[in-house]
């Protein structure tokens, strides 16, 4: 009798698991992700505000070498004489000054770990702020390392600035918008990210360039209680603004969130490894087969290898990468607990050790064995 009871209990549990899986599958909404951005939305940064920023560093002095000779700049020339000028360096009294056209709600930068990491920079009512840089262990943050944000009522924005004051990235979060992805779920918050790039105007004149804004990401976050809680799409800066990649985030439970990256289309990608002697390791570059010169890929089979080049074949909407989060808070700040493997280990999970600074890959640690679902168990809900 005990054995029969045990068998019935196991069968009942199995039926419940199957039922829950069926409900989750039935409740999975479709997600509209077209091949081209124009079919998803028509967005222009001209519809939103961008504060201007002027920066200046005080207390600079002419730099000299060990012999006391002036160190000359290799890029800056005197506008009158045309001669290279002496390079200037930061002193102990140097201060970086910021003047915005309007006060932001928040502003700061990420310094080195020795200098405390994230540092908030207070702005007065005129939009002016200061950062004492003379005693920093490392140089002033450079590329996009100054961030700020402001709420404009109908929308809010976050900004990234170079140390020159040039704004290079803007993310607009809309307060009240239709669901771009047509999921049918209520309460979704839509965001559009614009990136600035410098493009060449004349193929024969390398100095004829201009800055252009383009939409790099469109994303959505949905309220708790939904099976799908996030959609993130990345778009190429090409003539047709084609889809580059997309991710869907699934809340299987409060402490089980899976973010799955899918292939945007059927393609083959060349992975080229180049050994960097000073770092004693390889960098990894990826290129679409159409971008690879010559017939290097003509006779390759999917995921074949030859020397330092591998060819990977992906089918449209195939799951190609996964990340696992232990809470919604971790998901929102990008703190993944584990990453999926690759190849025949795609459905296995490995401790997330952070992103590699030299290659566009994640550093995986020891295998994590208590995560229940595999990457490929999440079939894409994409329609277009």
Coordinates of C-alpha atoms in Angstrom, one line a residue:
X1 CA 0.0 0.0 0.0
X2 CA 2.9 2.4 0.8
X3 CA 4.5 1.7 -2.6
X4 CA 1.2 2.4 -4.4
X5 CA 0.8 5.7 -2.4
X6 CA 4.3 6.7 -3.3
X7 CA 3.7 5.9 -7.0
X8 CA 0.5 7.9 -6.9
X9 CA 2.3 10.8 -5.2
X10 CA 5.1 10.9 -7.8
X11 CA 2.5 10.7 -10.6
X12 CA 0.5 13.6 -9.0
X13 CA 3.6 15.7 -8.7
X14 CA 4.5 15.0 -12.3
X15 CA 1.0 16.0 -13.5
X16 CA 1.2 19.2 -11.5
X17 CA 4.6 20.1 -13.1
X18 CA 3.2 19.4 -16.5
X19 CA 0.1 21.4 -15.8
X20 CA 2.2 24.4 -14.6
X21 CA 4.4 24.1 -17.7
X22 CA 1.3 24.0 -19.9
X23 CA -0.2 27.0 -18.2
X24 CA 3.0 29.0 -18.5
X25 CA 3.2 28.1 -22.2
X26 CA -0.4 29.0 -22.7
X27 CA 0.0 32.3 -20.9
X28 CA 3.1 33.3 -22.8
X29 CA 2.1 36.4 -24.9
X30 CA 3.5 36.9 -28.4
X31 CA 6.1 39.6 -28.7
X32 CA 6.1 41.7 -31.9
X33 CA 9.7 42.2 -33.0
X34 CA 10.0 43.1 -36.7
X35 CA 13.2 42.9 -38.8
X36 CA 13.4 46.6 -39.3
X37 CA 13.1 49.4 -36.7
X38 CA 10.8 51.5 -38.8
X39 CA 8.1 48.9 -38.4
X40 CA 8.4 49.0 -34.6
X41 CA 8.4 52.8 -34.1
X42 CA 9.3 56.2 -35.5
X43 CA 11.5 58.0 -33.0
X44 CA 13.7 61.1 -33.2
X45 CA 15.8 62.7 -30.5
X46 CA 14.5 66.0 -31.8
X47 CA 11.3 65.2 -29.9
X48 CA 13.2 65.3 -26.5
X49 CA 15.4 67.7 -24.6
X50 CA 19.2 67.4 -24.3
X51 CA 21.0 69.7 -21.8
X52 CA 24.4 71.1 -23.0
X53 CA 27.5 70.7 -20.9
X54 CA 30.7 72.7 -20.8
X55 CA 33.7 71.4 -18.9
X56 CA 37.0 72.9 -17.8
X57 CA 39.9 71.8 -15.6
X58 CA 41.7 74.4 -13.5
X59 CA 45.2 74.3 -12.0
X60 CA 46.9 72.7 -15.0
X61 CA 50.6 73.2 -15.6
X62 CA 53.1 72.5 -18.4
X63 CA 54.5 69.0 -18.3
X64 CA 58.2 68.3 -18.4
X65 CA 60.3 65.1 -18.7
X66 CA 62.9 63.8 -16.2
X67 CA 65.5 66.0 -17.7
X68 CA 63.3 69.1 -17.3
X69 CA 62.6 69.5 -21.0
X70 CA 59.0 70.5 -22.0
X71 CA 56.8 67.6 -23.2
X72 CA 55.1 68.8 -26.4
X73 CA 51.6 67.8 -27.4
X74 CA 51.4 65.5 -30.5
X75 CA 47.9 66.7 -31.4
X76 CA 47.4 70.3 -30.3
X77 CA 48.9 73.3 -32.2
X78 CA 49.0 77.0 -31.5
X79 CA 46.3 78.5 -33.7
X80 CA 48.6 81.5 -34.6
X81 CA 52.0 79.9 -35.0
X82 CA 50.9 76.4 -36.1
X83 CA 53.5 74.9 -33.7
X84 CA 52.8 72.1 -31.3
X85 CA 52.1 73.4 -27.8
X86 CA 53.4 72.1 -24.5
X87 CA 51.3 69.4 -23.0
X88 CA 49.6 70.3 -19.7
X89 CA 49.0 68.0 -16.7
X90 CA 46.9 68.0 -13.6
X91 CA 48.3 69.3 -10.3
X92 CA 47.3 68.7 -6.8
X93 CA 45.0 71.7 -6.9
X94 CA 43.3 70.8 -10.2
X95 CA 39.5 70.9 -10.2
X96 CA 37.1 69.8 -13.0
X97 CA 34.2 72.2 -13.4
X98 CA 30.9 71.3 -15.0
X99 CA 28.3 73.8 -16.3
X100 CA 25.0 72.5 -17.6
X101 CA 22.4 74.5 -19.4
X102 CA 19.9 73.3 -16.8
X103 CA 20.2 71.6 -13.5
X104 CA 19.9 67.8 -13.6
X105 CA 18.2 65.7 -11.0
X106 CA 21.4 63.7 -10.5
X107 CA 24.9 63.7 -11.9
X108 CA 28.1 61.7 -11.2
X109 CA 30.9 59.5 -12.5
X110 CA 32.6 56.2 -11.8
X111 CA 36.2 56.7 -10.6
X112 CA 38.7 53.9 -10.0
X113 CA 38.2 51.6 -7.0
X114 CA 41.0 53.3 -5.3
X115 CA 39.1 56.6 -5.5
X116 CA 35.8 55.1 -4.3
X117 CA 34.0 54.0 -7.4
X118 CA 30.8 55.8 -8.1
X119 CA 30.9 59.5 -7.0
X120 CA 28.0 61.8 -7.0
X121 CA 28.7 65.4 -8.2
X122 CA 26.4 68.0 -6.6
X123 CA 25.0 70.6 -8.9
X124 CA 23.7 74.0 -7.8
X125 CA 20.5 75.6 -9.1
X126 CA 22.4 77.0 -12.1
X127 CA 23.6 73.5 -13.1
X128 CA 27.2 74.1 -11.9
X129 CA 29.3 71.5 -10.1
X130 CA 32.9 70.6 -9.3
X131 CA 35.0 67.5 -9.0
X132 CA 38.4 67.6 -7.3
X133 CA 40.7 65.6 -9.6
X134 CA 44.1 66.7 -8.4
X135 CA 44.5 63.8 -5.9
X136 CA 42.9 61.0 -7.9
X137 CA 45.0 57.9 -8.3
X138 CA 44.1 57.7 -12.0
X139 CA 43.2 60.2 -14.8
X140 CA 39.9 61.9 -15.2
X141 CA 37.2 59.5 -16.5
X142 CA 37.0 59.8 -20.3
X143 CA 34.6 58.0 -22.7
X144 CA 31.0 58.2 -21.6
X145 CA 31.9 57.9 -17.9
X146 CA 29.9 60.9 -16.7
X147 CA 26.2 60.1 -16.2
X148 CA 23.2 62.2 -15.3
X149 CA 19.4 62.2 -15.4
X150 CA 16.4 64.4 -15.3
X151 CA 12.6 63.9 -15.2
X152 CA 10.8 66.1 -17.7
X153 CA 7.3 65.0 -16.7
X154 CA 5.9 63.0 -19.6
X155 CA 9.3 61.3 -19.9
X156 CA 12.6 61.0 -18.1
X157 CA 16.1 60.8 -19.5
X158 CA 19.5 59.5 -18.6
X159 CA 22.6 60.8 -20.3
X160 CA 26.2 59.8 -20.8
X161 CA 28.9 62.5 -21.5
X162 CA 32.5 62.5 -22.5
X163 CA 34.9 64.5 -20.4
X164 CA 34.8 67.2 -23.1
X165 CA 31.1 67.7 -22.4
X166 CA 30.0 65.9 -25.5
X167 CA 26.8 63.9 -25.0
X168 CA 27.1 60.5 -26.6
X169 CA 24.2 58.5 -25.3
X170 CA 20.6 59.3 -24.2
X171 CA 18.0 56.9 -22.9
X172 CA 14.4 58.1 -22.9
X173 CA 11.9 56.4 -20.7
X174 CA 8.3 57.2 -21.5
X175 CA 5.7 57.6 -18.7
X176 CA 2.6 56.8 -20.8
X177 CA 3.1 55.0 -24.0
X178 CA 1.6 52.2 -26.1
X179 CA 3.3 48.9 -25.9
X180 CA 5.8 48.9 -28.8
X181 CA 5.9 45.1 -28.7
X182 CA 2.2 44.5 -28.7
X183 CA 2.2 41.9 -25.9
X184 CA -1.3 42.7 -24.6
X185 CA 0.1 43.1 -21.1
X186 CA -0.8 46.3 -19.2
X187 CA 1.6 48.7 -17.4
X188 CA 4.6 48.2 -19.6
X189 CA 7.3 51.0 -19.4
X190 CA 9.0 51.7 -22.8
X191 CA 12.5 53.0 -23.2
X192 CA 14.4 54.2 -26.3
X193 CA 18.2 54.6 -26.3
X194 CA 20.0 56.9 -28.8
X195 CA 23.7 56.7 -29.5
X196 CA 25.9 59.3 -31.2
X197 CA 28.4 58.2 -33.8
X198 CA 30.7 60.2 -36.0
X199 CA 30.3 59.3 -39.7
X200 CA 32.4 60.3 -42.8
X201 CA 30.6 62.5 -45.3
X202 CA 33.0 62.1 -48.2
X203 CA 34.8 58.9 -49.0
X204 CA 37.7 60.9 -50.4
X205 CA 38.0 63.3 -47.5
X206 CA 38.6 61.7 -44.1
X207 CA 38.2 65.0 -42.3
X208 CA 34.7 65.6 -43.6
X209 CA 32.6 64.1 -40.8
X210 CA 29.6 64.8 -38.8
X211 CA 27.9 63.4 -35.6
X212 CA 24.7 61.4 -36.1
X213 CA 22.2 60.1 -33.6
X214 CA 20.7 56.7 -34.1
X215 CA 18.4 54.3 -32.1
X216 CA 20.5 51.6 -30.7
X217 CA 18.1 49.9 -28.2
X218 CA 14.3 49.7 -27.6
X219 CA 13.2 48.0 -24.5
X220 CA 10.2 47.4 -22.2
X221 CA 9.7 46.4 -18.6
X222 CA 6.4 44.8 -17.4
X223 CA 5.0 44.7 -13.9
X224 CA 5.5 41.8 -11.5
X225 CA 3.0 39.0 -11.9
X226 CA 3.6 38.6 -15.6
X227 CA 5.5 35.6 -17.1
X228 CA 7.4 37.9 -19.5
X229 CA 8.8 40.9 -17.6
X230 CA 11.2 42.4 -20.1
X231 CA 12.0 42.8 -23.8
X232 CA 15.2 44.3 -25.1
X233 CA 16.0 44.9 -28.7
X234 CA 19.3 46.1 -30.3
X235 CA 19.3 47.8 -33.7
X236 CA 22.1 48.3 -36.2
X237 CA 23.4 51.6 -37.4
X238 CA 22.9 50.7 -41.0
X239 CA 20.8 52.2 -43.8
X240 CA 17.7 50.0 -43.0
X241 CA 18.2 49.9 -39.2
X242 CA 18.1 46.1 -39.1
X243 CA 17.5 44.1 -35.9
X244 CA 20.9 43.1 -34.4
X245 CA 19.7 41.0 -31.4
X246 CA 16.9 40.6 -28.9
X247 CA 16.4 39.4 -25.4
X248 CA 13.3 38.2 -23.5
X249 CA 13.2 38.0 -19.7
X250 CA 11.0 35.4 -18.1
X251 CA 9.9 35.4 -14.4
X252 CA 9.4 31.7 -13.7
X253 CA 9.2 32.6 -10.0
X254 CA 10.1 35.5 -7.8
X255 CA 13.6 34.1 -7.4
X256 CA 13.9 32.5 -10.9
X257 CA 14.4 35.0 -13.7
X258 CA 15.8 33.9 -17.0
X259 CA 17.0 36.4 -19.7
X260 CA 17.4 34.6 -23.0
X261 CA 19.2 36.0 -26.1
X262 CA 17.9 34.9 -29.4
X263 CA 19.3 35.0 -33.0
X264 CA 17.6 37.8 -34.9
X265 CA 17.9 36.0 -38.2
X266 CA 19.3 32.9 -39.9
X267 CA 23.0 33.6 -40.5
X268 CA 26.6 32.3 -40.1
X269 CA 29.1 34.3 -38.0
X270 CA 32.9 34.1 -38.2
X271 CA 34.6 34.1 -34.8
X272 CA 38.3 35.2 -35.2
X273 CA 40.7 34.9 -32.4
X274 CA 43.8 37.1 -32.4
X275 CA 46.6 36.5 -29.8
X276 CA 47.7 39.6 -28.0
X277 CA 51.2 39.1 -26.8
X278 CA 51.3 41.8 -24.1
X279 CA 48.2 40.4 -22.5
X280 CA 49.2 36.8 -23.1
X281 CA 45.7 35.9 -24.3
X282 CA 43.4 36.1 -27.3
X283 CA 40.9 38.8 -28.3
X284 CA 37.7 37.7 -30.0
X285 CA 36.1 39.5 -33.0
X286 CA 32.9 38.5 -34.7
X287 CA 31.8 39.2 -38.3
X288 CA 28.9 38.2 -40.4
X289 CA 29.9 35.8 -43.2
X290 CA 29.0 38.4 -45.8
X291 CA 31.6 40.7 -44.2
X292 CA 34.4 38.2 -44.4
X293 CA 36.7 38.7 -47.4
X294 CA 37.7 36.0 -49.8
X295 CA 36.5 32.4 -49.7
X296 CA 37.6 31.7 -46.1
X297 CA 34.1 30.5 -45.2
X298 CA 33.1 28.8 -48.5
X299 CA 33.6 25.2 -47.4
X300 CA 32.9 25.5 -43.6
X301 CA 30.3 23.5 -41.8
X302 CA 28.3 25.0 -38.9
X303 CA 30.6 25.6 -35.9
X304 CA 33.6 24.2 -37.7
X305 CA 37.1 25.3 -36.8
X306 CA 40.3 25.9 -38.7
X307 CA 43.2 27.6 -37.0
X308 CA 42.0 30.7 -35.2
X309 CA 38.7 31.0 -37.0
X310 CA 35.4 29.4 -36.2
X311 CA 32.1 29.5 -38.0
X312 CA 28.9 29.4 -36.0
X313 CA 25.5 29.0 -37.8
X314 CA 22.4 30.3 -36.2
X315 CA 18.7 29.9 -37.1
X316 CA 16.3 32.8 -36.7
X317 CA 14.8 33.0 -33.2
X318 CA 17.1 30.2 -31.9
X319 CA 18.1 30.6 -28.2
X320 CA 21.9 31.4 -28.2
X321 CA 22.7 32.6 -24.7
X322 CA 21.1 32.8 -21.3
X323 CA 21.5 34.5 -17.9
X324 CA 19.9 33.6 -14.6
X325 CA 18.9 36.1 -11.9
X326 CA 17.9 35.4 -8.3
X327 CA 15.5 38.4 -8.0
X328 CA 13.9 41.2 -10.0
X329 CA 16.2 43.7 -8.3
X330 CA 19.2 41.8 -9.5
X331 CA 17.7 41.6 -13.0
X332 CA 17.1 45.3 -13.1
X333 CA 20.6 46.2 -12.2
X334 CA 22.2 43.5 -14.4
X335 CA 23.6 41.4 -11.5
X336 CA 23.3 37.9 -13.1
X337 CA 24.0 34.9 -10.8
X338 CA 24.8 32.5 -13.7
X339 CA 25.5 32.4 -17.4
X340 CA 24.7 29.7 -19.9
X341 CA 27.5 27.7 -21.5
X342 CA 27.9 27.5 -25.3
X343 CA 27.8 24.8 -27.9
X344 CA 26.8 21.5 -26.4
X345 CA 26.8 23.2 -23.0
X346 CA 24.2 25.8 -23.8
X347 CA 21.7 24.2 -21.3
X348 CA 24.2 24.1 -18.5
X349 CA 24.8 27.1 -16.1
X350 CA 28.0 28.5 -14.8
X351 CA 28.8 31.1 -12.1
X352 CA 28.9 34.6 -13.4
X353 CA 32.3 36.1 -12.8
X354 CA 31.7 39.3 -14.8
X355 CA 32.4 40.4 -18.3
X356 CA 35.8 40.0 -19.8
X357 CA 37.4 43.5 -20.4
X358 CA 39.4 42.2 -23.4
X359 CA 36.8 40.2 -25.3
X360 CA 33.0 40.5 -25.7
X361 CA 32.4 37.5 -23.6
X362 CA 31.4 36.6 -20.0
X363 CA 33.8 35.0 -17.6
X364 CA 32.2 31.8 -16.4
X365 CA 33.2 30.1 -13.2
X366 CA 32.2 26.8 -11.7
X367 CA 29.1 25.0 -12.9
X368 CA 25.9 25.8 -11.0
X369 CA 23.7 22.7 -10.8
X370 CA 20.6 23.8 -9.0
X371 CA 19.0 25.9 -11.8
X372 CA 16.0 24.1 -13.1
X373 CA 15.5 25.2 -16.7
X374 CA 17.9 25.2 -19.6
X375 CA 18.3 28.0 -22.1
X376 CA 16.7 26.2 -25.1
X377 CA 13.6 25.4 -23.0
X378 CA 12.5 29.0 -23.7
X379 CA 11.1 29.0 -27.2
X380 CA 10.9 32.5 -28.7
X381 CA 7.5 34.2 -28.5
X382 CA 8.5 36.5 -31.3
X383 CA 6.1 37.4 -34.1
X384 CA 6.6 39.8 -37.1

